[in-house]
Short mmCIF file of C-alpha atoms in Angstrom, two decimals:
data_model
loop_
_atom_site.label_atom_id
_atom_site.label_comp_id
_atom_site.label_asym_id
_atom_site.label_seq_id
_atom_site.Cartn_x
_atom_site.Cartn_y
_atom_site.Cartn_z
CA MET A 1 50.14 43.67 -2.79
CA ASP A 2 46.78 43.02 -1.17
CA GLU A 3 46.05 39.51 -0.09
CA THR A 4 42.46 38.50 0.33
CA ASN A 5 41.18 35.93 2.80
CA PRO A 6 39.99 32.84 0.84
CA ALA A 7 37.36 32.17 3.48
CA THR A 8 35.61 35.52 2.97
CA SER A 9 36.38 36.37 -0.65
CA THR A 10 33.82 35.99 -3.45
CA GLY A 11 34.12 32.77 -5.42
CA PRO A 12 33.26 31.96 -9.03
CA THR A 13 30.00 30.23 -8.03
CA ASP A 14 28.67 33.04 -5.85
CA ILE A 15 25.64 34.82 -7.33
CA THR A 16 25.03 38.33 -6.05
CA ASP A 17 22.27 39.39 -8.41
CA ASP A 18 18.81 38.62 -6.95
CA LEU A 19 17.22 38.06 -10.37
CA VAL A 20 19.88 35.57 -11.40
CA ARG A 21 19.53 33.81 -8.05
CA ARG A 22 15.76 33.44 -8.46
CA GLU A 23 16.09 32.17 -12.01
CA ALA A 24 18.78 29.72 -10.92
CA LYS A 25 16.46 28.34 -8.26
CA LYS A 26 13.66 27.94 -10.83
CA ALA A 27 16.02 26.16 -13.21
CA THR A 28 17.13 23.85 -10.39
CA VAL A 29 13.52 22.95 -9.60
CA TRP A 30 12.72 22.18 -13.25
CA LEU A 31 15.89 20.15 -13.64
CA GLY A 32 14.99 18.24 -10.49
CA ILE A 33 11.51 17.48 -11.83
CA ALA A 34 12.98 16.32 -15.13
CA GLY A 35 15.43 14.14 -13.23
CA LEU A 36 12.65 12.60 -11.14
CA PHE A 37 10.64 11.94 -14.31
CA ALA A 38 13.63 10.23 -15.94
CA LEU A 39 14.17 8.21 -12.77
CA ALA A 40 10.52 7.15 -12.76
CA VAL A 41 10.84 6.00 -16.38
CA MET A 42 13.97 4.00 -15.53
CA LEU A 43 12.29 2.46 -12.48
CA ALA A 44 8.93 1.89 -14.20
CA GLN A 45 9.01 -1.89 -13.86
CA PRO A 46 9.84 -1.93 -10.11
CA ILE A 47 7.17 0.72 -9.54
CA MET A 48 4.60 -1.46 -11.32
CA VAL A 49 5.65 -4.42 -9.18
CA ILE A 50 5.08 -2.35 -6.02
CA ILE A 51 1.67 -1.24 -7.28
CA GLY A 52 0.89 -4.87 -8.07
CA GLY A 53 1.78 -5.74 -4.47
CA VAL A 54 -0.61 -3.06 -3.20
CA VAL A 55 -3.41 -4.31 -5.47
CA PHE A 56 -2.93 -7.96 -4.51
CA ALA A 57 -2.74 -6.95 -0.83
CA ALA A 58 -6.13 -5.25 -1.21
CA MET A 59 -7.46 -8.51 -2.65
CA ILE A 60 -6.15 -10.53 0.30
CA ASP A 61 -7.47 -7.93 2.75
CA GLY A 62 -10.89 -8.14 1.13
CA GLY A 63 -10.88 -11.91 1.59
CA GLN A 64 -9.98 -11.73 5.25
CA ARG A 65 -12.70 -9.11 5.81
CA LEU A 66 -15.26 -11.50 4.32
CA ILE A 67 -14.09 -14.23 6.70
CA ALA A 68 -14.34 -11.74 9.57
CA ARG A 69 -18.06 -11.35 8.88
CA VAL A 70 -18.55 -15.08 9.36
CA ALA A 71 -15.94 -15.69 12.08
CA PRO A 72 -15.10 -12.37 13.75
CA TRP A 73 -13.43 -14.15 16.68
CA LEU A 74 -10.55 -15.34 14.50
CA PRO A 75 -7.40 -13.17 14.71
CA ARG A 76 -6.58 -11.13 11.63
CA GLY A 77 -3.40 -13.10 10.97
CA VAL A 78 -5.33 -16.38 10.96
CA ARG A 79 -7.87 -14.97 8.50
CA ILE A 80 -5.08 -13.84 6.17
CA THR A 81 -3.50 -17.30 6.41
CA LEU A 82 -6.81 -18.93 5.47
CA VAL A 83 -7.10 -16.70 2.39
CA LEU A 84 -3.56 -17.56 1.28
CA LEU A 85 -4.11 -21.27 1.89
CA GLY A 86 -7.28 -21.13 -0.19
CA ALA A 87 -5.40 -19.47 -3.06
CA PHE A 88 -2.62 -22.09 -2.85
CA ALA A 89 -5.16 -24.92 -2.77
CA PHE A 90 -6.77 -23.60 -5.95
CA LEU A 91 -3.41 -23.33 -7.72
CA ILE A 92 -2.43 -26.86 -6.65
CA TRP A 93 -5.75 -28.20 -7.91
CA LEU A 94 -5.29 -26.33 -11.17
CA VAL A 95 -1.82 -27.78 -11.74
CA ILE A 96 -2.38 -31.32 -10.49
CA PHE A 97 -5.96 -32.15 -11.44
CA ALA A 98 -6.64 -29.83 -14.36
CA GLY A 99 -3.12 -29.17 -15.60
CA GLY A 100 -2.80 -32.25 -17.80
CA GLN A 101 -6.15 -31.83 -19.51
CA ILE A 102 -5.72 -28.09 -19.99
CA ALA A 103 -2.16 -28.44 -21.27
CA GLU A 104 -3.33 -31.01 -23.82
CA GLN A 105 -6.14 -28.75 -24.97
CA ALA A 106 -3.79 -25.76 -25.06
CA ALA A 107 -1.53 -27.60 -27.47
CA GLN A 108 -4.47 -28.16 -29.82
CA LEU A 109 -5.91 -24.63 -29.63
CA PRO A 110 -3.42 -22.80 -31.94
CA LYS A 111 -3.93 -25.36 -34.72
CA VAL A 112 -7.73 -25.09 -34.48
CA ILE A 113 -7.66 -21.30 -34.53
CA GLN A 114 -5.23 -21.22 -37.46
CA THR A 115 -7.46 -23.61 -39.41
CA GLN A 116 -10.51 -21.45 -38.77
CA ILE A 117 -8.66 -18.30 -39.87
CA THR A 118 -7.69 -20.05 -43.10
CA ASN A 119 -11.28 -21.19 -43.69
CA LEU A 120 -12.55 -17.67 -43.07
CA THR A 121 -10.04 -16.25 -45.54
CA LEU A 122 -11.03 -18.78 -48.21
CA TRP A 123 -14.74 -18.11 -47.61
CA ALA A 124 -14.21 -14.35 -47.98
CA GLN A 125 -12.23 -14.78 -51.17
CA GLY A 126 -14.90 -17.10 -52.55
CA HIS A 127 -17.51 -14.37 -52.03
CA GLY A 128 -15.40 -11.72 -53.75
CA ILE A 129 -14.16 -10.00 -50.57
CA SER A 130 -10.57 -8.81 -50.84
CA MET A 131 -8.50 -9.73 -47.81
CA GLN A 132 -5.36 -7.86 -48.85
CA SER A 133 -6.04 -4.92 -46.58
CA PHE A 134 -7.17 -7.12 -43.72
CA ASP A 135 -4.37 -9.42 -42.62
CA LEU A 136 -6.26 -12.07 -40.69
CA GLN A 137 -3.23 -14.33 -40.58
CA GLY A 138 -1.13 -11.60 -38.98
CA ILE A 139 -3.87 -10.81 -36.46
CA ALA A 140 -4.25 -14.48 -35.66
CA SER A 141 -0.53 -14.83 -35.07
CA GLN A 142 -0.56 -11.94 -32.61
CA VAL A 143 -3.62 -13.25 -30.77
CA LEU A 144 -2.25 -16.77 -30.62
CA GLY A 145 1.05 -15.41 -29.34
CA SER A 146 -0.74 -13.73 -26.44
CA VAL A 147 -2.95 -16.73 -25.76
CA GLY A 148 0.07 -19.00 -25.99
CA GLN A 149 1.68 -17.20 -23.07
CA VAL A 150 -1.40 -17.81 -20.94
CA THR A 151 -1.79 -21.44 -21.92
CA ARG A 152 1.90 -22.18 -21.39
CA ALA A 153 1.57 -20.72 -17.91
CA LEU A 154 -1.45 -22.95 -17.29
CA GLY A 155 0.48 -25.95 -18.52
CA GLY A 156 3.17 -25.42 -15.91
CA ILE A 157 5.61 -23.00 -17.57
CA PHE A 158 4.99 -19.92 -15.47
CA GLY A 159 6.22 -16.86 -17.31
CA GLY A 160 7.35 -13.96 -15.20
CA PHE A 161 7.72 -16.14 -12.11
CA THR A 162 10.12 -13.72 -10.46
CA THR A 163 7.77 -10.77 -10.92
CA ALA A 164 4.81 -12.75 -9.60
CA PHE A 165 6.87 -13.93 -6.62
CA LEU A 166 7.94 -10.37 -5.76
CA ILE A 167 4.37 -9.12 -6.02
CA PHE A 168 3.24 -11.94 -3.75
CA ILE A 169 5.90 -11.22 -1.11
CA LEU A 170 5.21 -7.48 -1.18
CA SER A 171 1.48 -8.06 -0.86
CA ILE A 172 2.01 -10.17 2.27
CA TYR A 173 4.11 -7.42 3.87
CA PHE A 174 1.52 -4.79 2.94
CA VAL A 175 -1.50 -6.76 4.17
CA LEU A 176 0.09 -7.82 7.47
CA GLU A 177 0.89 -4.26 8.58
CA PRO A 178 -1.02 -1.78 6.40
CA ASP A 179 -0.99 0.94 9.06
CA LEU A 180 2.81 0.87 9.20
CA TYR A 181 3.20 1.67 5.50
CA ARG A 182 0.34 4.15 5.47
CA ARG A 183 1.93 6.05 8.36
CA GLY A 184 5.29 5.89 6.60
CA VAL A 185 3.88 7.59 3.51
CA ALA A 186 2.08 10.15 5.70
CA TRP A 187 5.34 10.95 7.51
CA MET A 188 6.95 12.01 4.23
CA LEU A 189 4.12 14.47 3.53
CA PRO A 190 3.72 17.98 4.98
CA GLU A 191 2.05 17.94 8.39
CA ASP A 192 -1.10 19.70 7.19
CA SER A 193 -1.59 17.05 4.45
CA ARG A 194 -1.33 13.93 6.62
CA HIS A 195 -4.97 13.81 7.73
CA HIS A 196 -6.06 14.31 4.12
CA TRP A 197 -3.80 11.44 3.05
CA GLU A 198 -5.28 9.10 5.69
CA GLY A 199 -8.79 9.70 4.35
CA THR A 200 -7.62 9.25 0.76
CA ALA A 201 -5.82 5.99 1.58
CA GLN A 202 -8.88 4.62 3.37
CA ARG A 203 -11.12 5.43 0.42
CA MET A 204 -8.63 3.96 -2.05
CA GLY A 205 -8.44 0.75 -0.04
CA LYS A 206 -12.21 0.33 0.08
CA SER A 207 -12.58 1.06 -3.62
CA LEU A 208 -9.83 -1.40 -4.52
CA ARG A 209 -11.35 -4.14 -2.38
CA MET A 210 -14.76 -3.73 -3.98
CA LEU A 211 -13.31 -3.42 -7.48
CA LEU A 212 -11.26 -6.61 -7.13
CA PHE A 213 -14.08 -8.45 -5.36
CA GLY A 214 -16.36 -7.69 -8.28
CA ARG A 215 -13.67 -8.70 -10.72
CA LEU A 216 -13.16 -12.06 -8.98
CA ILE A 217 -16.92 -12.72 -8.88
CA GLY A 218 -17.13 -11.89 -12.58
CA MET A 219 -14.18 -14.16 -13.38
CA ALA A 220 -15.71 -17.06 -11.46
CA VAL A 221 -19.18 -16.63 -12.99
CA GLU A 222 -17.90 -16.26 -16.55
CA GLY A 223 -15.38 -19.09 -16.27
CA VAL A 224 -17.67 -21.65 -14.62
CA ALA A 225 -20.73 -20.77 -16.73
CA THR A 226 -18.74 -20.92 -19.98
CA TRP A 227 -17.14 -24.25 -19.07
CA ALA A 228 -20.45 -25.82 -17.95
CA LEU A 229 -22.44 -24.71 -21.00
CA LEU A 230 -19.74 -25.66 -23.50
CA ALA A 231 -19.16 -29.03 -21.83
CA TRP A 232 -22.93 -29.71 -21.83
CA TRP A 233 -23.07 -29.19 -25.62
CA GLY A 234 -19.87 -31.14 -26.20
CA VAL A 235 -17.73 -28.26 -27.48
CA PRO A 236 -14.05 -29.23 -27.75
CA MET A 237 -11.64 -27.73 -25.21
CA ALA A 238 -14.48 -26.63 -22.91
CA ALA A 239 -12.24 -26.63 -19.82
CA LEU A 240 -9.54 -24.53 -21.48
CA LEU A 241 -12.04 -22.07 -22.95
CA GLY A 242 -13.78 -21.71 -19.59
CA LEU A 243 -10.48 -21.07 -17.81
CA LEU A 244 -9.32 -18.58 -20.44
CA THR A 245 -12.68 -16.79 -20.27
CA GLY A 246 -12.37 -16.53 -16.49
CA LEU A 247 -8.80 -15.28 -16.57
CA LEU A 248 -9.39 -12.79 -19.37
CA ALA A 249 -12.42 -11.43 -17.49
CA PHE A 250 -9.88 -9.69 -15.23
CA LEU A 251 -9.20 -7.36 -18.17
CA PRO A 252 -12.37 -5.30 -18.74
CA ASN A 253 -13.20 -4.27 -22.32
CA ILE A 254 -10.31 -6.28 -23.79
CA GLY A 255 -10.58 -9.76 -22.27
CA ALA A 256 -14.18 -10.52 -23.22
CA PRO A 257 -13.82 -9.98 -27.01
CA ILE A 258 -10.64 -12.08 -27.09
CA SER A 259 -12.17 -14.99 -25.16
CA GLY A 260 -15.38 -14.72 -27.20
CA ALA A 261 -13.51 -14.83 -30.51
CA LEU A 262 -11.57 -17.92 -29.42
CA MET A 263 -14.74 -19.63 -28.21
CA ILE A 264 -16.64 -18.92 -31.42
CA MET A 265 -13.79 -20.06 -33.69
CA VAL A 266 -13.44 -23.31 -31.75
CA GLY A 267 -17.22 -23.75 -31.92
CA PHE A 268 -17.39 -23.38 -35.69
CA SER A 269 -14.64 -26.01 -36.00
CA GLY A 270 -17.33 -28.48 -34.90
CA GLY A 271 -19.99 -27.24 -37.29
CA THR A 272 -22.39 -24.35 -37.81
CA GLU A 273 -24.76 -25.48 -35.05
CA MET A 274 -21.98 -25.61 -32.48
CA GLY A 275 -20.64 -22.24 -33.61
CA LEU A 276 -24.05 -20.61 -33.21
CA PHE A 277 -24.36 -22.18 -29.76
CA CYS A 278 -20.99 -20.69 -28.78
CA ILE A 279 -22.18 -17.27 -29.93
CA ALA A 280 -25.28 -17.69 -27.74
CA VAL A 281 -23.14 -18.72 -24.76
CA TYR A 282 -20.91 -15.69 -25.18
CA VAL A 283 -23.88 -13.31 -25.40
CA ILE A 284 -25.66 -14.83 -22.38
CA VAL A 285 -22.56 -14.88 -20.16
CA GLN A 286 -21.53 -11.33 -21.04
CA THR A 287 -25.10 -10.07 -20.60
CA VAL A 288 -25.35 -11.55 -17.11
CA ASP A 289 -21.95 -10.18 -16.12
CA GLY A 290 -22.52 -6.75 -17.67
CA ASN A 291 -26.09 -6.22 -16.43
CA ILE A 292 -25.98 -7.83 -12.99
CA ILE A 293 -22.48 -8.20 -11.56
CA VAL A 294 -20.77 -5.08 -12.93
CA PRO A 295 -23.55 -2.61 -11.97
CA MET A 296 -23.88 -4.19 -8.52
CA VAL A 297 -20.18 -3.67 -7.80
CA ALA A 298 -19.84 -0.31 -9.60
CA LYS A 299 -22.27 1.30 -7.15
CA ARG A 300 -19.70 0.90 -4.36
CA THR A 301 -16.52 1.60 -6.29
CA ALA A 302 -15.03 4.42 -8.32
CA ASP A 303 -17.36 4.70 -11.30
CA LEU A 304 -14.97 4.62 -14.26
CA ALA A 305 -15.93 5.51 -17.80
CA PRO A 306 -15.34 2.51 -20.14
CA ALA A 307 -13.47 4.68 -22.66
CA LEU A 308 -11.17 5.93 -19.90
CA VAL A 309 -10.40 2.39 -18.77
CA LEU A 310 -9.82 1.20 -22.33
CA GLY A 311 -7.48 4.11 -23.08
CA ALA A 312 -5.54 3.45 -19.89
CA GLN A 313 -5.26 -0.25 -20.76
CA LEU A 314 -3.89 0.55 -24.20
CA MET A 315 -1.30 2.99 -22.82
CA PHE A 316 -0.24 0.90 -19.83
CA GLY A 317 -0.17 -2.26 -21.91
CA LEU A 318 2.10 -0.59 -24.45
CA LEU A 319 4.39 0.85 -21.78
CA PHE A 320 4.53 -1.99 -19.24
CA GLY A 321 3.27 -5.10 -21.04
CA ILE A 322 0.86 -7.59 -19.50
CA LEU A 323 1.48 -6.25 -15.98
CA GLY A 324 0.47 -2.75 -17.02
CA LEU A 325 -2.60 -4.12 -18.79
CA MET A 326 -3.72 -5.93 -15.65
CA LEU A 327 -3.10 -2.98 -13.31
CA ALA A 328 -4.50 -0.22 -15.54
CA ASP A 329 -7.98 -0.39 -14.04
CA PRO A 330 -6.90 -0.25 -10.35
CA ILE A 331 -4.39 2.54 -11.08
CA VAL A 332 -7.04 4.66 -12.83
CA ALA A 333 -9.43 4.07 -9.91
CA MET A 334 -6.81 5.23 -7.38
CA LEU A 335 -5.92 8.30 -9.45
CA LYS A 336 -9.60 9.21 -9.76
CA ILE A 337 -10.08 8.98 -5.99
CA ALA A 338 -6.96 11.07 -5.36
CA LEU A 339 -8.21 13.80 -7.71
CA GLU A 340 -11.68 13.73 -6.17
CA ARG A 341 -10.23 14.05 -2.68
CA GLN A 342 -8.04 16.97 -3.75
CA ALA A 343 -11.07 18.68 -5.30
CA GLU A 344 -12.98 18.21 -2.03
CA ARG A 345 -10.06 19.69 -0.12
CA ASN A 346 -9.91 22.70 -2.41
CA ASP A 347 -13.65 23.26 -2.04
CA ALA A 348 -13.33 23.08 1.75
CA LYS A 349 -10.59 25.72 1.69
CA ARG A 350 -12.61 28.04 -0.52
CA ASN A 351 -15.84 27.54 1.42
CA PRO A 352 -14.95 26.98 5.09
CA ALA A 353 -17.86 25.97 7.28
#
């Protein structure tokens, strides 16, 4: 009876056929990709938090670079500290000095909007317009639900505090030592791709800084101008509407129509004259932002098609909620730069100098 050596004998998992071996390797690769995709879906929320940290770090870095132009002798750490202190000072002012007034106005806003929706429905029915296929009450409930989250946060009940805190902590780590994390990502890439990654990361950082700088300028201009004009005319809830307009300006394409609709409905609650004035304010503010601020910033950032941004906002908002809606624009900008850089690399390989 022949006895075989277990160490050298063929086992049940050994594959001797070359074709089967190649197909098995292909199947393993596809299964690995599917597994990574499933893992990315499961870890979608933490991934969005990390991206949020990167985006907020770019915002802080842009602030310290502006300070460096005025006071280049200050160390980088001191400039970052000044930016963070400025942000904290604004939040403290918002909560302490404006929080009571805004919270009071926020409590009145849903009732005013609901009343205006009811009046609009009655007016339409009185003019023979059927509202059965156009559920204004349902739309109003959804809008007020979204606005309610913002106003509750402004009143002191900060939704998603843990997520915001994690994004803040990550952004501080990223902005203090950006080279460390950039080199860490480069180390995981093939050696011939590391120089390409460095250039891509530098371009992404510059584009993000300019994009967010423009967004912050637009938020400040829209918020302050709306508040000042509405307060000058005596429109109710001018402070709240100005703050909501400024905050919603961070969401291109989506934020402006929402803030404009709220402003106009509140305006018509005070009469036709006030409502028409609110329409004029909305048009003037959006015209200034769209024709002066946005083009000025877009020249130095990734030029994104509005339909592309809107589509990304709809998809990311559906998948990841308010965080995805806020980060859709920066993510699309980074993806566009990555694709452009890869196209440049491919062209360089095909047409070497």
